[in-house]
Short mmCIF file of C-alpha atoms and ligand atoms in Angstrom, two decimals:
data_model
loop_
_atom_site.label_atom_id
_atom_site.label_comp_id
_atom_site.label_asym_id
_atom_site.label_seq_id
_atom_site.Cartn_x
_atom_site.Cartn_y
_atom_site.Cartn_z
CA UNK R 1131 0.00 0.00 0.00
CA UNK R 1132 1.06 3.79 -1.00
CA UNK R 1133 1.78 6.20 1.51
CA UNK R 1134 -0.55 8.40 0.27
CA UNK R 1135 -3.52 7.37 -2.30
CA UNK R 1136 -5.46 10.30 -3.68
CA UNK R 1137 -8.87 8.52 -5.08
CA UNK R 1138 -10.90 10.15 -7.76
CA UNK R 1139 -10.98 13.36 -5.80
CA UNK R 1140 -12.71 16.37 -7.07
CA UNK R 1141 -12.81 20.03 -5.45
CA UNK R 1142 -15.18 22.67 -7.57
CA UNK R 1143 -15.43 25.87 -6.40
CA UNK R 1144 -18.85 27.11 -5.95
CA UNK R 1145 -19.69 30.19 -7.82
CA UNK R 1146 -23.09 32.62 -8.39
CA UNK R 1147 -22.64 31.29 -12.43
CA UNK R 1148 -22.05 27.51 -11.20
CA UNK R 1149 -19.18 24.76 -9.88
CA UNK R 1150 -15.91 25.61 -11.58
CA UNK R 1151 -14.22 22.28 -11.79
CA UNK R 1152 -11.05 23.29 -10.29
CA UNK R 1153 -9.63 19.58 -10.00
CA UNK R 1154 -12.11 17.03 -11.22
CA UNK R 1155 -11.33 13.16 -10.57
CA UNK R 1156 -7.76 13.17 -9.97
CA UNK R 1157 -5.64 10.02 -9.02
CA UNK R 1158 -2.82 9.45 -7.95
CA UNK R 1159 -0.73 7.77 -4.99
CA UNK R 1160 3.21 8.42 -3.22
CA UNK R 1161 5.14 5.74 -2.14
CA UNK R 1162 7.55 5.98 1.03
CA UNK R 1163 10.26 6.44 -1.50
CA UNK R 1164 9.08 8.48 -3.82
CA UNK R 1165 9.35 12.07 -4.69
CA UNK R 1166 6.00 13.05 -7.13
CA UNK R 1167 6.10 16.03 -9.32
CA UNK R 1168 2.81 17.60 -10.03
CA UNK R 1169 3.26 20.12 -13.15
CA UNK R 1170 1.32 22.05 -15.46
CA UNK R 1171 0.11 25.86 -15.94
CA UNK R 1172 -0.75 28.40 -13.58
CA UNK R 1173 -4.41 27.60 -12.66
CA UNK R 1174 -4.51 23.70 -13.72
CA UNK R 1175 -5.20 22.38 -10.03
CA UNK R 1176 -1.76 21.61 -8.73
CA UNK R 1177 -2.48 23.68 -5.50
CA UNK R 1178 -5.89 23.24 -5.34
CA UNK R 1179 -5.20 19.44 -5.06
CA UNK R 1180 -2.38 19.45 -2.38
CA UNK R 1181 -4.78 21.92 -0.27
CA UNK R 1182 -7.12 18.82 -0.23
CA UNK R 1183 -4.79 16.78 0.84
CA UNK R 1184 -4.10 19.17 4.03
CA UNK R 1185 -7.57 19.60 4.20
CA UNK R 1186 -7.18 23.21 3.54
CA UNK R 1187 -10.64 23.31 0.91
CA UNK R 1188 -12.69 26.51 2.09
CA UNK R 1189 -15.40 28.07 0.62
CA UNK R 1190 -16.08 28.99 -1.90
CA UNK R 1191 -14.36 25.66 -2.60
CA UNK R 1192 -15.58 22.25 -1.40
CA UNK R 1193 -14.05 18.74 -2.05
CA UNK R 1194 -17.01 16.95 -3.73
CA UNK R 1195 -15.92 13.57 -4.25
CA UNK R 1196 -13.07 11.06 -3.78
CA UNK R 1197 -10.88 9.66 -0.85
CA UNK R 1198 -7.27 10.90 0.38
CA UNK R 1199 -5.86 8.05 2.08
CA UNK R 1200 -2.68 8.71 4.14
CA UNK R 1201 -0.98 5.40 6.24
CA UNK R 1202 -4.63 3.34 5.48
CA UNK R 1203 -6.97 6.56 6.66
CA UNK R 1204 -9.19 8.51 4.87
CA UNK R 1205 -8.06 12.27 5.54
CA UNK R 1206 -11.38 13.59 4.23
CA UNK R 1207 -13.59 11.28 7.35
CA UNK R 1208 -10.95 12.91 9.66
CA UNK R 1209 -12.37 15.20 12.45
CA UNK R 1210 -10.95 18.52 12.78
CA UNK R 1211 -8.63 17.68 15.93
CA UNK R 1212 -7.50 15.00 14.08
CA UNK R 1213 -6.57 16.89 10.79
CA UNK R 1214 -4.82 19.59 13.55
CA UNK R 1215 -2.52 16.74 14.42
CA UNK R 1216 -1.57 15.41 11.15
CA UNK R 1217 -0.84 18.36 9.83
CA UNK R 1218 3.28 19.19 10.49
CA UNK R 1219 3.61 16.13 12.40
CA UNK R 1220 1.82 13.81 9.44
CA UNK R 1221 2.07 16.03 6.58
CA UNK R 1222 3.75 19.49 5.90
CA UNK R 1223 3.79 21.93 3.55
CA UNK R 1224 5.84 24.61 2.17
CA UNK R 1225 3.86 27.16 0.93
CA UNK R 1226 4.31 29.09 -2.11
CA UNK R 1227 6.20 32.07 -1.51
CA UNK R 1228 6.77 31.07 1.83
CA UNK R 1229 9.43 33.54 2.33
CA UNK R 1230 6.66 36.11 2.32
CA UNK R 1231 4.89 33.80 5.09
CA UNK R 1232 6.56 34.00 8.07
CA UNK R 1233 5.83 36.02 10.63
CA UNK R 1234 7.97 39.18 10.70
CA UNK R 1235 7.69 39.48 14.50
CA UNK R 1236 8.66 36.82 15.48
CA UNK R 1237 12.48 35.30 15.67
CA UNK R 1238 12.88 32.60 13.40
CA UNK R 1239 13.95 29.68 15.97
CA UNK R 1240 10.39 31.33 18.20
CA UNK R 1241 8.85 30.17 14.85
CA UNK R 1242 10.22 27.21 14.57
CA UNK R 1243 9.47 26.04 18.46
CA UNK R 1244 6.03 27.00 18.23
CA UNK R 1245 4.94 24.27 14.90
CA UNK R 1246 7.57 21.91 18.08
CA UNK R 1247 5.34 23.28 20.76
CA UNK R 1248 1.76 22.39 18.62
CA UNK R 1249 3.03 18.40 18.61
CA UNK R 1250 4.80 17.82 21.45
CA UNK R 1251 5.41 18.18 24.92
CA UNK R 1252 9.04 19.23 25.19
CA UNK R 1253 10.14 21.81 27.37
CA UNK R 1254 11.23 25.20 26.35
CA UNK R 1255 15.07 24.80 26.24
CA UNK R 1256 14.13 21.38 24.02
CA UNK R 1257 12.43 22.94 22.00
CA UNK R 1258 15.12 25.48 21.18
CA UNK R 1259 17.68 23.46 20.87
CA UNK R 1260 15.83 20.98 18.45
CA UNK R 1261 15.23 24.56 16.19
CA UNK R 1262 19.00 25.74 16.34
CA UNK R 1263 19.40 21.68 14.90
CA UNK R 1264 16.65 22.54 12.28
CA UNK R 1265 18.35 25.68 11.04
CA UNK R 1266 21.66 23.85 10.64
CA UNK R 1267 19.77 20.67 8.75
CA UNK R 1268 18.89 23.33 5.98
CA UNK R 1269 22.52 25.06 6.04
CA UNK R 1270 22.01 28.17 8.21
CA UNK R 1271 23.92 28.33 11.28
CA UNK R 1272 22.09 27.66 14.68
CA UNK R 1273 23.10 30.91 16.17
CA UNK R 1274 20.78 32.76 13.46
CA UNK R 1275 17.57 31.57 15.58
CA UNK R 1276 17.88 35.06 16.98
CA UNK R 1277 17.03 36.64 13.74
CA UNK R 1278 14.16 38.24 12.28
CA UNK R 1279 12.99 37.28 8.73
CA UNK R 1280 14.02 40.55 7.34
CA UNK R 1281 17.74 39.53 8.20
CA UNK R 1282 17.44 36.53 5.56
CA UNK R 1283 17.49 36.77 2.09
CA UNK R 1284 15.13 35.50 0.71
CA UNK R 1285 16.73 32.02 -0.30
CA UNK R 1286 16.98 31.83 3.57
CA UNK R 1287 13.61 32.61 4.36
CA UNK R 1288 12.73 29.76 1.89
CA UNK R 1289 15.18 27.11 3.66
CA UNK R 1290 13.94 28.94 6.97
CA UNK R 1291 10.32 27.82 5.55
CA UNK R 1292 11.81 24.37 5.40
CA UNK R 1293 13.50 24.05 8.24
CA UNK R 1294 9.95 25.16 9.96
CA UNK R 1295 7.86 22.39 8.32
CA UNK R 1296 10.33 19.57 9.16
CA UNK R 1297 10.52 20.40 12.94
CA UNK R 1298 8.20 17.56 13.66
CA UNK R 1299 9.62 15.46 11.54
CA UNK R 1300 6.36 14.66 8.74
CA UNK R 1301 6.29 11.40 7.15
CA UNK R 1302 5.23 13.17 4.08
CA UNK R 1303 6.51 16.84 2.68
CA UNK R 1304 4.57 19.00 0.14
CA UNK R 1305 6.92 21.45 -1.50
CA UNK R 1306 4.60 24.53 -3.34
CA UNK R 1307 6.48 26.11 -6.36
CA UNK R 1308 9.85 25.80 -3.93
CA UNK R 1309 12.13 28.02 -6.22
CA UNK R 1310 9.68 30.48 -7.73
CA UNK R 1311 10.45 33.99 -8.07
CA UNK R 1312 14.25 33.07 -6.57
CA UNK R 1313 17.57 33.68 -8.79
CA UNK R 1314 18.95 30.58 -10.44
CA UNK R 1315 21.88 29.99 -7.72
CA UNK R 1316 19.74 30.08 -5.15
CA UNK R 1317 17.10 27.72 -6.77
CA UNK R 1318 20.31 25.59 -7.55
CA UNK R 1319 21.32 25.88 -3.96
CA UNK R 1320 17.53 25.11 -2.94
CA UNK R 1321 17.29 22.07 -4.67
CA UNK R 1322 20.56 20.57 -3.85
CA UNK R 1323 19.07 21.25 -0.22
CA UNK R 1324 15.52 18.98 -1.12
CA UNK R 1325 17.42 16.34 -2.66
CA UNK R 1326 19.74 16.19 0.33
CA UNK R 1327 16.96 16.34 2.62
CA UNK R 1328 14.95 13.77 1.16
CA UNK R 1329 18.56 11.36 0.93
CA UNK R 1330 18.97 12.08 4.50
CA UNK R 1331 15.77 11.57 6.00
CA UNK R 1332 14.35 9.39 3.83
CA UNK R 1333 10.80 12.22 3.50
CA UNK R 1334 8.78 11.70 0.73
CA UNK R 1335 8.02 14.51 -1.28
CA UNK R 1336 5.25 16.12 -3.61
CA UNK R 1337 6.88 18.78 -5.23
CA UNK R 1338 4.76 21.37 -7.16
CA UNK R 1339 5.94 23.67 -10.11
CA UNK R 1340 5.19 25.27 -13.79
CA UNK R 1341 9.21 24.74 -14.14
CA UNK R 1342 9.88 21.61 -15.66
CA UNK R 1343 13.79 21.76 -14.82
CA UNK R 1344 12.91 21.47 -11.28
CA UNK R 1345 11.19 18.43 -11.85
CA UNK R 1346 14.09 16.59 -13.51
CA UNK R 1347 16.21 17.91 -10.78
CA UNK R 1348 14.67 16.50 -7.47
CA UNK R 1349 11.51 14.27 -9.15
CA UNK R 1350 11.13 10.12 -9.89
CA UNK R 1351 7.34 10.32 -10.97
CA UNK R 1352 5.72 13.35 -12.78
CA UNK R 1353 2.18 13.94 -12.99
CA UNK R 1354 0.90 16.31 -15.39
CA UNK R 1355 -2.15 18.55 -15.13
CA UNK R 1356 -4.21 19.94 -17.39
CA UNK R 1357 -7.09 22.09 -16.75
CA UNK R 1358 -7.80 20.34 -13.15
CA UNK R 1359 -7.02 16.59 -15.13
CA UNK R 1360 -4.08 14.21 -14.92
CA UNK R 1361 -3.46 13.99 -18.77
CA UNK R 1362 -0.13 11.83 -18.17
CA UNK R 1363 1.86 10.18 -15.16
CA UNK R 1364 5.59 8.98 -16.19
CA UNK R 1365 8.71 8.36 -14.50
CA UNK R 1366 10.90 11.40 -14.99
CA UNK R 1367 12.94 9.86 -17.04
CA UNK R 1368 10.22 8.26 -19.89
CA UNK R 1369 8.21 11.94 -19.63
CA UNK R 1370 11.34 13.56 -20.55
CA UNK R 1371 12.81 11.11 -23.14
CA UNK R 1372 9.44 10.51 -24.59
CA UNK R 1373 6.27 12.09 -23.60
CA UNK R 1374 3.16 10.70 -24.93
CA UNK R 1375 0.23 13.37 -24.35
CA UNK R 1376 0.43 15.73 -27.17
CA UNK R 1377 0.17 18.74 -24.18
CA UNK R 1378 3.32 17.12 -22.33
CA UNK R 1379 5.21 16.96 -25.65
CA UNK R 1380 4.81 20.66 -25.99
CA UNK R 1381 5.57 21.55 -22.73
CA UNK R 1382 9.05 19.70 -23.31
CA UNK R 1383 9.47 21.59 -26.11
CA UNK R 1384 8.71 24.89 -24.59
CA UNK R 1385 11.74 24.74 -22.20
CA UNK R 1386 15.18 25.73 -23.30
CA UNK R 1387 17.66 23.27 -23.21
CA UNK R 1388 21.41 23.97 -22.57
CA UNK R 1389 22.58 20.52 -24.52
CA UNK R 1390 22.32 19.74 -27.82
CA UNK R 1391 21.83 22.49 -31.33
CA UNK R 1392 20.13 25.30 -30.61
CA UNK R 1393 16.45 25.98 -31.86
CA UNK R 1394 13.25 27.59 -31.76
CA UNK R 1395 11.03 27.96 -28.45
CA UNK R 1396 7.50 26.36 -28.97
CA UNK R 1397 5.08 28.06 -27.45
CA UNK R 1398 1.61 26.13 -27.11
CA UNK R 1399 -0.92 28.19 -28.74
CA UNK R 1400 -4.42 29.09 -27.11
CA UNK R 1401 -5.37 28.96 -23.23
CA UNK R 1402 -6.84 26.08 -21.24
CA UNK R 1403 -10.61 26.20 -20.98
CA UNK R 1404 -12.55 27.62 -18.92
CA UNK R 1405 -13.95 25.10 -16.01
CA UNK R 1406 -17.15 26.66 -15.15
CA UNK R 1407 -18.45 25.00 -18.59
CA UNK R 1408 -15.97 23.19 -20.17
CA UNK R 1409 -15.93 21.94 -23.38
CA UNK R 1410 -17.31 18.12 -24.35
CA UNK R 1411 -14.46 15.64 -25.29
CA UNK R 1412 -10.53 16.64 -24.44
CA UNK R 1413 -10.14 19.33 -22.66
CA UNK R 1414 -6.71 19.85 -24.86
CA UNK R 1415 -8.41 19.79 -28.16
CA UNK R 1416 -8.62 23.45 -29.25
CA UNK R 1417 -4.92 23.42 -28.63
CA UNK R 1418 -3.65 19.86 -29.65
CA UNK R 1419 -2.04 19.79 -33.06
CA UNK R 1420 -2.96 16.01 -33.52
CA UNK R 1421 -7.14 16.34 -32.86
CA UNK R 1422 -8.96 14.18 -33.92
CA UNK R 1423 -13.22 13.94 -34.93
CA UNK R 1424 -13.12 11.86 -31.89
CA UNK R 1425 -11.50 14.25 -29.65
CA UNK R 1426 -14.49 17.16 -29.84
CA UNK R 1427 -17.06 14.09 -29.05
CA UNK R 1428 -15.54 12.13 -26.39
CA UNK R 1429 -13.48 12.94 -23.38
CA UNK R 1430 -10.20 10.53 -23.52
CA UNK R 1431 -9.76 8.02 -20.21
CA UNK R 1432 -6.79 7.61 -18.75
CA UNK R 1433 -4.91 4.49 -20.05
CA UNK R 1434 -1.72 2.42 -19.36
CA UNK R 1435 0.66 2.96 -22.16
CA UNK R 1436 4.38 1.58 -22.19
CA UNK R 1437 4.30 1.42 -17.82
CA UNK R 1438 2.61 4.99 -17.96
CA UNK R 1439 -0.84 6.35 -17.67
CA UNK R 1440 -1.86 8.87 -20.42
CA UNK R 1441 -5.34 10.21 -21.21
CA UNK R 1442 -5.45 10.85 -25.18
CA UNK R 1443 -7.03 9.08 -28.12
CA UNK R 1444 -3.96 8.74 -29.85
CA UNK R 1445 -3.73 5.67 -27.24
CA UNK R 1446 -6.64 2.71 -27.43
FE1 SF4 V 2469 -5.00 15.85 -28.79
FE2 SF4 V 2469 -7.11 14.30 -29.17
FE3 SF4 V 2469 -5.14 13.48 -27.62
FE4 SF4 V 2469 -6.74 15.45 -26.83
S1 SF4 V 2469 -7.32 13.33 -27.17
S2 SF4 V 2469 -4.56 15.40 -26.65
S3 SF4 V 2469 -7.11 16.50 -28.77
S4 SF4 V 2469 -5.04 13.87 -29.81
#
């Protein structure tokens, strides 16, 4: 059994003009080994489904179907107290932008003892000491626990943001757009730090992110969303050698790559639809360069291909 199984979950958000289909029956599951990549465009679901898993769904959003099992329970037949406790001691999560998220009166170690304080019963000098240790897991020196967030740059802040969600040491980490908005040393730096992290204590990780060099950095399975639908789920390695979906075969090809001749960007023409009505058949269709008749008339299911799952008619 997975670590975590997410079962044909759907969240809509509930609107005056009607649901908008934000992620609509999504599957997919994270071993104890494993470090999934969700990826796809701004708006496609990625968040929306991890803030399921924490239970974070508010209105005007509402998880309407499906099951999020996590170690053989059902996080969506939790009770409140019981979601409390899983969350930083079960699961964790980064938040995007979470340099932006900490609390700018408040020391960072005060921070870090409080998420110690939430779990467990330590007293205060423990609880200290265990956040000078958590500082120096993610390469800032202990004796910074002192210092405000404005006295980090904001790489810091984002290892800070790290070293906060690990104090309780989750079985399972979600990582939101980790490197976003940061220069590419630092993201180099940053991800060097997950993959260490995840060698060293063995954490699980769901990482998500639009960039798909972050993925082949730090990811072994890749999920790819489109328009609140898994349209492909690879191994890094097959997605990148050969992606199936026509959608993940353009967003290959829309990344620069440093190795071989040099050519033309792709860009993928159009915008995803709309999810308040959207269209009959694949969702990709206005966009795909290899629709089909069948395409407009019938959404494609999600089928094994080659040890992968892809969702596209191209693939009986
Ligand atoms: Fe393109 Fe048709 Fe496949 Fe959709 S189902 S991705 S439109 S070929």
């Amino acid at each position: 059994m997975a670590l975590l199984e997410v079962e044909n979950l759907k969240v809509y958000y509930f609107t005056r003009a009607g649901a908008v289909k934000a992620v609509d029956d999504i599957s997919f599951s994270v071993d104890k080994d494993e470090t999934l990549g969700l990826i796809g465009e701004s708006g496609c679901g990625k968040t929306t489904a991890v803030f399921a898993i924490m239970r974070f769904a508010a209105p005007p959003g509402r998880i309407v179907g499906g099951k999020i099992i996590f170690e053989d329970r059902d996080i969506l037949t939790m009770s409140e107290e019981e979601v409390r406790l899983l969350r930083g001691k079960g699961i964790a999560m980064v938040f995007q932008a979470a340099q932006n998220a900490l609390n700018p009166v408040m020391t960072v170690g005060q921070q870090i003892t409080e998420v110690i304080h939430q779990h467990e019963q330590v007293t205060k000098e423990e609880a200290w000491e265990r956040a000078r240790k958590q500082l120096e897991l993610v390469g800032i020196s202990g004796d910074r626990a002192k210092s405000y967030p404005h006295e980090f740059s904001g790489g810091m802040k984002q290892r800070v943001g790290i070293a906060i969600a690990t104090a309780c040491n989750p079985r399972l980490l979600i990582l939101d757009e980790p490197v976003t908005g940061l220069d590419v040393i630092v993201q180099r730096q940053l991800l060097n730090l997950i993959n260490d992290l995840r060698a060293r204590l063995g954490l699980p990780i769901i990482l998500i992110t639009h960039d798909l060099s972050v993925i082949a950095e730090t990811c072994s399975k890749v999920a790819v969303m489109y328009a609140g639908k898994i349209v492909e789920e690879a191994d890094a390695v097959s997605l990148y050698e050969d992606p199936a979906h026509p959608y993940s075969k353009l967003l290959i090809k829309s990344y620069p790559s440093i190795k071989g001749e040099k050519g033309k960007l792709v860009s993928i023409p159009g915008a995803p639809p709309g999810l308040l009505n959207p269209p009959v058949g694949c969702y990709f269709e206005p966009r795909c360069p290899s629709a089909m008749d069948i395409c407009r008339e019938a959404e494609p299911p999600l089928v094994k291909k080659d040890g992968r799952l892809v969702a596209c008619h191209l693939y009986k």
